[in-house]
Tab-separated table of C-alpha atoms in Angstrom:
chain	number	residue	atom	x	y	z
A	1	MET	CA	33.168	-2.139	-15.623
A	2	GLY	CA	32.367	-2.241	-12.040
A	3	ARG	CA	33.002	-4.698	-9.344
A	4	ALA	CA	30.879	-7.839	-9.154
A	5	THR	CA	27.981	-7.614	-6.607
A	6	ASP	CA	28.879	-9.295	-3.272
A	7	GLN	CA	27.065	-10.361	-0.149
A	8	ALA	CA	27.698	-7.022	1.453
A	9	ASP	CA	25.952	-5.243	-1.460
A	10	ILE	CA	23.079	-7.682	-1.022
A	11	ASP	CA	22.890	-6.968	2.658
A	12	ALA	CA	23.094	-3.321	2.290
A	13	MET	CA	20.108	-3.109	-0.248
A	14	ARG	CA	18.045	-5.483	1.853
A	15	ARG	CA	18.516	-3.033	4.904
A	16	ALA	CA	17.367	-0.259	2.494
A	17	VAL	CA	14.194	-2.174	1.549
A	18	ALA	CA	13.607	-2.688	5.212
A	19	LEU	CA	14.147	0.916	5.907
A	20	ALA	CA	11.673	1.883	3.055
A	21	ALA	CA	8.862	-0.033	4.568
A	22	ARG	CA	8.927	2.115	7.584
A	23	GLY	CA	7.272	4.946	5.363
A	24	LEU	CA	4.395	2.807	4.331
A	25	GLY	CA	1.178	4.720	5.054
A	26	ALA	CA	2.960	8.021	5.584
A	27	THR	CA	4.453	9.237	2.309
A	28	SER	CA	1.636	9.121	-0.374
A	29	PRO	CA	1.445	10.366	-3.036
A	30	ASN	CA	5.234	9.843	-2.886
A	31	PRO	CA	6.950	6.471	-2.864
A	32	VAL	CA	8.563	4.633	-0.051
A	33	VAL	CA	12.250	4.729	-0.479
A	34	GLY	CA	15.182	3.396	1.706
A	35	CYS	CA	18.931	4.298	1.472
A	36	VAL	CA	22.081	2.873	3.028
A	37	VAL	CA	25.566	4.485	2.539
A	38	LEU	CA	28.634	2.602	3.273
A	39	ASP	CA	32.134	4.334	3.334
A	40	ALA	CA	35.049	3.715	1.032
A	41	ARG	CA	36.036	0.705	3.210
A	42	GLY	CA	32.520	-0.764	3.195
A	43	ARG	CA	31.550	0.107	6.774
A	44	LEU	CA	28.129	1.715	7.524
A	45	ALA	CA	28.183	5.292	7.197
A	46	GLY	CA	24.614	6.413	7.290
A	47	GLU	CA	21.037	5.212	6.502
A	48	GLY	CA	17.655	6.733	6.257
A	49	HIS	CA	14.047	6.497	4.559
A	50	HIS	CA	11.497	8.961	3.189
A	51	GLU	CA	9.446	9.525	6.299
A	52	ARG	CA	6.791	12.056	5.042
A	53	ALA	CA	5.524	13.534	1.883
A	54	GLY	CA	7.356	16.953	1.458
A	55	GLY	CA	10.300	15.906	3.911
A	56	PRO	CA	13.644	15.030	3.115
A	57	HIS	CA	14.070	11.878	0.671
A	58	ALA	CA	15.738	8.764	1.808
A	59	GLU	CA	19.156	9.695	0.163
A	60	VAL	CA	19.283	13.077	1.967
A	61	ASN	CA	18.567	11.691	5.161
A	62	ALA	CA	21.227	8.847	4.750
A	63	LEU	CA	23.850	11.319	3.502
A	64	ARG	CA	23.163	13.637	6.417
A	65	ALA	CA	23.935	10.739	8.754
A	66	ALA	CA	26.938	9.667	6.877
A	67	GLY	CA	28.602	13.096	6.544
A	68	GLU	CA	32.121	13.203	5.299
A	69	ARG	CA	32.198	9.509	5.478
A	70	ALA	CA	30.109	9.321	2.230
A	71	ARG	CA	32.963	10.615	0.038
A	72	GLY	CA	34.210	7.706	-1.979
A	73	GLY	CA	31.628	5.331	-0.559
A	74	THR	CA	28.526	3.394	-1.978
A	75	ALA	CA	24.770	4.219	-1.847
A	76	TYR	CA	22.147	1.592	-1.809
A	77	VAL	CA	18.785	3.176	-2.969
A	78	THR	CA	15.462	1.171	-3.477
A	79	LEU	CA	14.428	3.658	-6.121
A	80	GLU	CA	16.233	5.400	-8.802
A	81	PRO	CA	17.494	8.817	-7.171
A	82	CYS	CA	15.066	11.598	-8.539
A	83	ASN	CA	16.406	14.010	-11.036
A	84	HIS	CA	14.002	16.944	-10.506
A	85	THR	CA	13.240	19.619	-8.016
A	86	GLY	CA	9.774	19.413	-6.418
A	87	ARG	CA	9.219	20.222	-2.806
A	88	THR	CA	12.869	19.017	-2.276
A	89	GLY	CA	15.835	19.109	-4.419
A	90	PRO	CA	17.190	16.298	-6.710
A	91	CYS	CA	18.756	13.331	-5.009
A	92	ALA	CA	21.036	12.725	-7.821
A	93	GLN	CA	22.799	15.948	-7.388
A	94	ALA	CA	22.802	15.492	-3.659
A	95	LEU	CA	24.753	12.021	-3.997
A	96	ILE	CA	27.232	13.818	-6.365
A	97	ALA	CA	27.795	16.732	-4.163
A	98	ALA	CA	28.510	14.132	-1.237
A	99	GLY	CA	31.302	12.605	-3.287
A	100	VAL	CA	29.643	9.209	-3.447
A	101	ALA	CA	31.613	6.882	-5.928
A	102	ARG	CA	28.926	4.145	-6.645
A	103	VAL	CA	25.207	4.076	-6.494
A	104	HIS	CA	23.271	0.864	-6.625
A	105	TYR	CA	19.399	1.440	-7.003
A	106	ALA	CA	16.818	-1.385	-7.279
A	107	VAL	CA	14.069	-0.141	-9.358
A	108	ALA	CA	14.194	2.610	-12.283
A	109	ASP	CA	11.742	5.554	-11.614
A	110	PRO	CA	8.892	5.179	-14.109
A	111	THR	CA	7.718	8.863	-13.780
A	112	PRO	CA	8.823	11.258	-16.760
A	113	GLN	CA	9.764	14.189	-14.590
A	114	ALA	CA	11.903	12.254	-11.949
A	115	THR	CA	13.546	9.866	-14.217
A	116	GLY	CA	17.105	10.433	-15.392
A	117	GLY	CA	18.796	10.356	-12.149
A	118	ALA	CA	21.096	7.532	-13.167
A	119	ALA	CA	22.172	9.119	-16.303
A	120	THR	CA	23.025	12.420	-14.243
A	121	LEU	CA	25.120	10.311	-11.801
A	122	ARG	CA	26.942	8.645	-14.661
A	123	ALA	CA	27.680	11.824	-16.414
A	124	ALA	CA	29.306	13.158	-13.139
A	125	GLY	CA	31.512	10.092	-13.054
A	126	VAL	CA	29.425	8.114	-10.440
A	127	HIS	CA	29.143	4.398	-11.159
A	128	ALA	CA	25.273	3.841	-11.030
A	129	GLU	CA	23.936	0.289	-11.334
A	130	GLN	CA	20.245	-0.918	-11.568
A	131	GLY	CA	18.620	-4.168	-10.466
A	132	LEU	CA	19.877	-5.145	-7.055
A	133	LEU	CA	17.122	-6.893	-5.267
A	134	ALA	CA	14.538	-5.447	-7.634
A	135	ASP	CA	11.806	-7.859	-6.906
A	136	GLU	CA	11.922	-7.129	-3.186
A	137	ALA	CA	12.157	-3.442	-3.742
A	138	GLU	CA	9.016	-3.569	-6.309
A	139	GLU	CA	6.995	-5.654	-3.783
A	140	GLY	CA	7.797	-3.031	-1.049
A	141	ASN	CA	6.837	-0.168	-3.085
A	142	ALA	CA	3.809	-2.062	-4.942
A	143	ALA	CA	1.288	0.711	-3.964
A	144	TRP	CA	3.180	3.545	-5.658
A	145	LEU	CA	4.416	1.689	-8.371
A	146	THR	CA	0.670	0.529	-9.257
A	147	ALA	CA	-0.549	3.951	-9.024
A	148	VAL	CA	2.121	5.268	-11.352
A	149	ARG	CA	1.734	2.682	-13.879
A	150	ARG	CA	-2.140	2.249	-13.714
A	151	GLY	CA	-3.302	5.671	-12.662
A	152	ARG	CA	-5.243	4.256	-9.803
A	153	PRO	CA	-4.447	3.130	-6.167
A	154	HIS	CA	-3.136	-0.301	-5.401
A	155	VAL	CA	-5.861	-2.456	-3.772
A	156	THR	CA	-5.205	-5.146	-1.084
A	157	TRP	CA	-8.349	-7.237	-0.490
A	158	LYS	CA	-8.023	-8.630	3.180
A	159	TYR	CA	-10.448	-10.983	4.551
A	160	ALA	CA	-10.773	-13.273	7.644
A	161	ALA	CA	-12.394	-16.746	7.158
A	162	SER	CA	-13.102	-20.125	8.654
A	163	LEU	CA	-11.126	-23.098	7.023
A	164	ASP	CA	-14.100	-23.783	5.002
A	165	GLY	CA	-14.275	-20.227	3.506
A	166	ARG	CA	-17.017	-18.616	5.651
A	167	VAL	CA	-16.703	-15.107	6.949
A	168	ALA	CA	-19.488	-15.307	9.257
A	169	ALA	CA	-21.880	-18.087	10.763
A	170	GLU	CA	-25.419	-18.740	9.452
A	171	ASP	CA	-26.989	-16.185	11.898
A	172	GLY	CA	-24.626	-13.489	10.755
A	173	SER	CA	-22.234	-13.573	13.851
A	174	SER	CA	-18.437	-13.218	12.852
A	175	ARG	CA	-16.552	-12.037	16.116
A	176	TRP	CA	-14.246	-13.481	16.339
A	177	ILE	CA	-13.392	-15.952	13.670
A	178	THR	CA	-9.595	-15.317	13.954
A	179	CYS	CA	-7.307	-15.037	17.002
A	180	ALA	CA	-6.081	-11.833	18.616
A	181	GLU	CA	-2.728	-12.130	16.924
A	182	ALA	CA	-4.329	-12.089	13.517
A	183	ARG	CA	-6.529	-9.140	14.432
A	184	ALA	CA	-3.557	-7.180	15.678
A	185	ASP	CA	-1.775	-7.770	12.262
A	186	VAL	CA	-4.770	-6.252	10.486
A	187	HIS	CA	-3.820	-3.052	12.244
A	188	ARG	CA	-0.490	-3.339	10.719
A	189	LEU	CA	-2.163	-3.507	7.130
A	190	ARG	CA	-4.213	-0.572	8.120
A	191	ALA	CA	-1.110	1.420	9.170
A	192	GLU	CA	0.514	0.722	6.031
A	193	SER	CA	-2.393	1.751	3.928
A	194	ASP	CA	-3.640	5.206	2.951
A	195	ALA	CA	-7.358	4.270	2.960
A	196	VAL	CA	-9.489	1.493	4.374
A	197	VAL	CA	-12.790	0.696	2.503
A	198	VAL	CA	-15.816	-1.144	3.735
A	199	GLY	CA	-19.277	-1.411	2.123
A	200	ALA	CA	-22.885	-1.009	3.493
A	201	GLY	CA	-23.105	-4.525	4.618
A	202	THR	CA	-20.141	-4.207	6.902
A	203	LEU	CA	-21.278	-0.650	8.105
A	204	ARG	CA	-24.677	-2.122	9.074
A	205	ALA	CA	-23.522	-5.357	10.625
A	206	ASP	CA	-20.405	-4.517	12.414
A	207	ASP	CA	-20.556	-0.768	12.900
A	208	PRO	CA	-16.662	-0.785	12.198
A	209	HIS	CA	-14.230	1.723	13.652
A	210	LEU	CA	-11.552	1.292	11.025
A	211	ALA	CA	-8.918	3.351	12.741
A	212	VAL	CA	-5.445	2.066	13.468
A	213	ARG	CA	-4.837	0.829	17.167
A	214	GLY	CA	-1.871	-0.446	18.819
A	215	ARG	CA	0.601	1.061	16.392
A	216	PRO	CA	2.182	4.189	18.107
A	217	GLY	CA	3.032	6.941	15.631
A	218	ALA	CA	0.811	5.593	12.724
A	219	VAL	CA	-0.673	7.866	10.373
A	220	GLN	CA	-4.379	7.144	10.483
A	221	PRO	CA	-5.598	6.064	7.172
A	222	LEU	CA	-8.693	7.640	5.377
A	223	ARG	CA	-11.838	5.600	6.567
A	224	VAL	CA	-14.165	5.143	3.598
A	225	GLY	CA	-17.598	3.792	3.809
A	226	VAL	CA	-19.438	2.737	0.445
A	227	ASP	CA	-22.776	3.486	1.451
A	228	THR	CA	-24.803	3.470	-1.971
A	229	THR	CA	-28.222	4.494	-0.714
A	230	ALA	CA	-26.847	6.749	2.065
A	231	THR	CA	-28.832	4.906	4.609
A	232	ALA	CA	-26.171	2.457	6.248
A	233	VAL	CA	-24.149	5.099	8.202
A	234	ARG	CA	-26.228	5.923	11.198
A	235	PRO	CA	-26.055	8.691	13.611
A	236	GLY	CA	-23.157	8.027	16.130
A	237	ALA	CA	-21.629	5.385	13.913
A	238	ARG	CA	-18.051	4.738	15.092
A	239	ILE	CA	-16.562	5.485	11.584
A	240	LEU	CA	-17.737	9.100	12.270
A	241	ASP	CA	-15.723	9.903	15.361
A	242	ALA	CA	-12.755	12.131	15.277
A	243	GLU	CA	-9.907	9.505	15.519
A	244	ALA	CA	-9.425	9.307	11.777
A	245	PRO	CA	-10.584	11.121	8.697
A	246	THR	CA	-13.653	9.705	7.171
A	247	LEU	CA	-15.157	9.789	3.540
A	248	ILE	CA	-18.697	8.383	2.555
A	249	ALA	CA	-19.269	7.307	-0.848
A	250	VAL	CA	-22.889	7.449	-2.086
A	251	ALA	CA	-24.463	6.914	-5.469
A	252	GLU	CA	-25.463	9.978	-7.518
A	253	ASP	CA	-29.017	8.878	-7.631
A	254	ALA	CA	-29.435	8.414	-3.865
A	255	ASP	CA	-32.296	9.986	-1.961
A	256	PRO	CA	-31.292	13.721	-1.620
A	257	ARG	CA	-32.748	13.834	1.882
A	258	ALA	CA	-30.800	10.924	2.947
A	259	VAL	CA	-27.573	12.235	1.303
A	260	ALA	CA	-28.295	15.817	3.087
A	261	ALA	CA	-28.558	14.161	6.392
A	262	LEU	CA	-25.357	12.034	5.994
A	263	SER	CA	-23.589	15.150	4.827
A	264	ALA	CA	-24.367	16.856	8.170
A	265	ARG	CA	-22.259	14.142	9.842
A	266	ALA	CA	-19.523	13.387	7.457
A	267	GLU	CA	-17.875	14.225	4.039
A	268	VAL	CA	-19.759	12.800	1.373
A	269	VAL	CA	-18.785	12.274	-2.351
A	270	PRO	CA	-21.421	11.194	-4.806
A	271	LEU	CA	-20.257	8.565	-7.445
A	272	PRO	CA	-21.965	7.177	-10.553
A	273	ARG	CA	-23.764	3.817	-10.038
A	274	ALA	CA	-22.546	0.402	-11.287
A	275	GLY	CA	-25.080	-2.398	-11.010
A	276	GLN	CA	-26.404	-2.432	-7.314
A	277	GLY	CA	-23.534	-0.395	-6.003
A	278	VAL	CA	-21.130	2.496	-6.919
A	279	SER	CA	-18.770	2.489	-9.614
A	280	VAL	CA	-15.445	0.946	-8.357
A	281	ALA	CA	-13.414	2.616	-10.945
A	282	ALA	CA	-14.956	6.076	-10.027
A	283	LEU	CA	-14.416	5.353	-6.218
A	284	LEU	CA	-10.675	4.598	-7.088
A	285	ASP	CA	-10.407	7.749	-9.177
A	286	ALA	CA	-11.675	9.846	-6.388
A	287	LEU	CA	-9.404	8.386	-3.833
A	288	TYR	CA	-6.393	8.851	-6.290
A	289	ALA	CA	-7.213	12.448	-6.752
A	290	ARG	CA	-7.038	12.792	-2.824
A	291	GLY	CA	-3.364	11.255	-2.687
A	292	VAL	CA	-4.311	7.821	-1.939
A	293	ARG	CA	-1.940	5.267	-3.376
A	294	GLY	CA	-2.603	2.170	-1.202
A	295	VAL	CA	-6.131	0.904	-0.362
A	296	LEU	CA	-7.078	-1.877	2.020
A	297	LEU	CA	-10.369	-3.443	1.156
A	298	GLU	CA	-11.880	-4.785	4.294
A	299	GLY	CA	-15.572	-4.862	2.890
A	300	GLY	CA	-17.727	-7.832	2.845
A	301	PRO	CA	-18.237	-10.551	0.257
A	302	ALA	CA	-20.468	-7.984	-2.118
A	303	LEU	CA	-17.983	-5.350	-2.121
A	304	ALA	CA	-15.145	-7.648	-2.674
A	305	GLY	CA	-16.828	-9.239	-5.714
A	306	ALA	CA	-17.503	-5.941	-7.110
A	307	PHE	CA	-13.691	-5.004	-6.931
A	308	VAL	CA	-12.667	-8.406	-8.388
A	309	ALA	CA	-15.255	-7.972	-11.185
A	310	ALA	CA	-13.741	-4.610	-11.874
A	311	GLY	CA	-10.168	-6.003	-12.085
A	312	ALA	CA	-9.211	-3.923	-9.168
A	313	VAL	CA	-7.600	-6.230	-6.771
A	314	ASP	CA	-3.724	-6.243	-6.842
A	315	ARG	CA	-3.197	-8.318	-3.726
A	316	VAL	CA	-5.146	-10.719	-1.546
A	317	VAL	CA	-4.379	-11.284	2.243
A	318	GLY	CA	-6.477	-14.043	3.736
A	319	TYR	CA	-6.430	-14.914	7.352
A	320	LEU	CA	-7.755	-18.529	7.720
A	321	ALA	CA	-8.787	-19.831	11.110
A	322	PRO	CA	-8.828	-23.534	12.121
A	323	VAL	CA	-12.516	-23.260	12.544
A	324	LEU	CA	-15.490	-24.921	10.482
A	325	LEU	CA	-18.821	-23.397	10.226
A	326	GLY	CA	-20.519	-25.324	7.316
A	327	ALA	CA	-22.935	-22.534	6.543
A	328	GLY	CA	-22.945	-18.677	6.257
A	329	PRO	CA	-21.581	-16.100	3.623
A	330	ALA	CA	-18.604	-17.192	1.747
A	331	ALA	CA	-15.539	-14.783	1.693
A	332	LEU	CA	-16.482	-13.580	-1.958
A	333	ALA	CA	-19.753	-13.086	-3.578
A	334	ASP	CA	-20.524	-12.725	-7.207
A	335	ALA	CA	-17.360	-11.514	-9.080
A	336	GLY	CA	-18.373	-11.973	-12.650
A	337	ILE	CA	-16.668	-15.293	-12.844
A	338	PRO	CA	-19.359	-17.643	-14.610
A	339	THR	CA	-16.872	-20.633	-15.326
A	340	ILE	CA	-13.781	-22.297	-13.963
A	341	ALA	CA	-11.893	-21.108	-17.168
A	342	ASP	CA	-12.414	-17.528	-16.109
A	343	ALA	CA	-11.119	-17.961	-12.537
A	344	LEU	CA	-8.833	-15.089	-11.260
A	345	ARG	CA	-5.684	-17.294	-10.892
A	346	LEU	CA	-3.349	-16.057	-8.016
A	347	ARG	CA	0.369	-16.665	-7.246
A	348	MET	CA	0.921	-17.269	-3.638
A	349	THR	CA	3.782	-15.173	-2.439
A	350	GLN	CA	3.655	-15.941	1.231
A	351	SER	CA	2.179	-18.278	3.762
A	352	VAL	CA	2.894	-17.649	7.568
A	353	ARG	CA	1.440	-18.621	10.887
A	354	VAL	CA	0.014	-15.718	12.795
A	355	GLY	CA	-0.947	-16.883	16.300
A	356	ALA	CA	-3.215	-19.820	15.539
A	357	ASP	CA	-4.164	-18.813	12.310
A	358	LEU	CA	-2.617	-18.892	8.696
A	359	ARG	CA	-2.018	-15.821	6.763
A	360	ILE	CA	-1.906	-16.383	3.029
A	361	THR	CA	-0.894	-13.362	0.777
A	362	ALA	CA	-1.246	-13.896	-3.051
A	363	VAL	CA	-1.336	-11.618	-6.228
A	364	PRO	CA	-3.016	-12.107	-9.511
A	365	GLU	CA	-0.834	-14.116	-12.029
A	366	ALA	CA	-0.965	-11.520	-14.743
A	367	ALA	CA	-1.288	-7.823	-13.870
A	368	ALA	CA	-1.623	-5.234	-16.778
A	369	ARG	CA	0.598	-2.225	-16.511
A	370	PRO	CA	-0.359	0.617	-18.820
A	371	ALA	CA	2.415	2.035	-20.887
A	372	ALA	CA	1.717	5.793	-19.925
A	373	PRO	CA	2.581	6.442	-16.309
A	374	ALA	CA	0.771	8.954	-14.267
A	375	GLN	CA	2.329	11.984	-12.651
A	376	LYS	CA	3.692	11.929	-9.066
A	377	GLU	CA	5.208	14.383	-6.610
A	378	ARG	CA	8.256	13.757	-4.691
């Protein structure tokens, strides 16, 4: 039996969760992981996080910082230490070699080729314990865990609306419903995502840029425009500049001449149709194949409705401004919900003031998780 968990354990793991978040948007297709090492007397010896795919894992960075002070100490890791050799060596072996006596890990690794690190630690005489701050670690690693469990990227739908739920006025004007602080916060969401997705309506109406601004060192996400007919992205569109990578999704039956003209300006991927647009499932499959694990959906009401109808929204982030419009498009268009009994019920996880606005974060009450995890590379 190990000693009881105390406040020092909680504080160390919470610090590891915060460190893991530094890797958001930069580690895919790998998870974000944080690690804190305390020495045998409970003093901070080293800490680190997984900074880039292919680079050292969090445990290795923390152990390098700790040096000999790790011997006899305790490691706090947000994800079970890996047990395989990929582009880097197994972290379980690194912890054993460093002489760590105890390991707290928040979440078990669900991938077949990396799991087993805890068993390896225990076989070597290291006390390994799972579950400390598991909910916080799960939330911080939601994109990667969703991708493993569901075989598709995690999708956050972000929208900005008036207090009466309008995303634009009756004449179509929408700049700016929310305050400057809320708009800056959206760039944080972009920086934490692997891809930002908008639809044809947004491409035509707003000519969005979609790159991250005001976040030094951020890895620019893949900018994805869903242009079903290959006619919404015009020459000189801001999404086509060189500041970030761009992918345009079109329908397989789009006019070949329009597709050829668009292909001369950007990378284009044809996808099967679904109703009036492209298949959401096919789009997510294409993004998953490119290593995308976290998607920020910034599209308008129609594209958001298609994602909701496809069961492909894992988190909703709504910025509500203290403004009333009374007319204009609602935040969500047809989402295949004909009656109140079929409403997508959400559980609110956060409600905070951002400048003059309110940011509400919510997740579906019941999220299915397939039994067979997909493969990953760490």
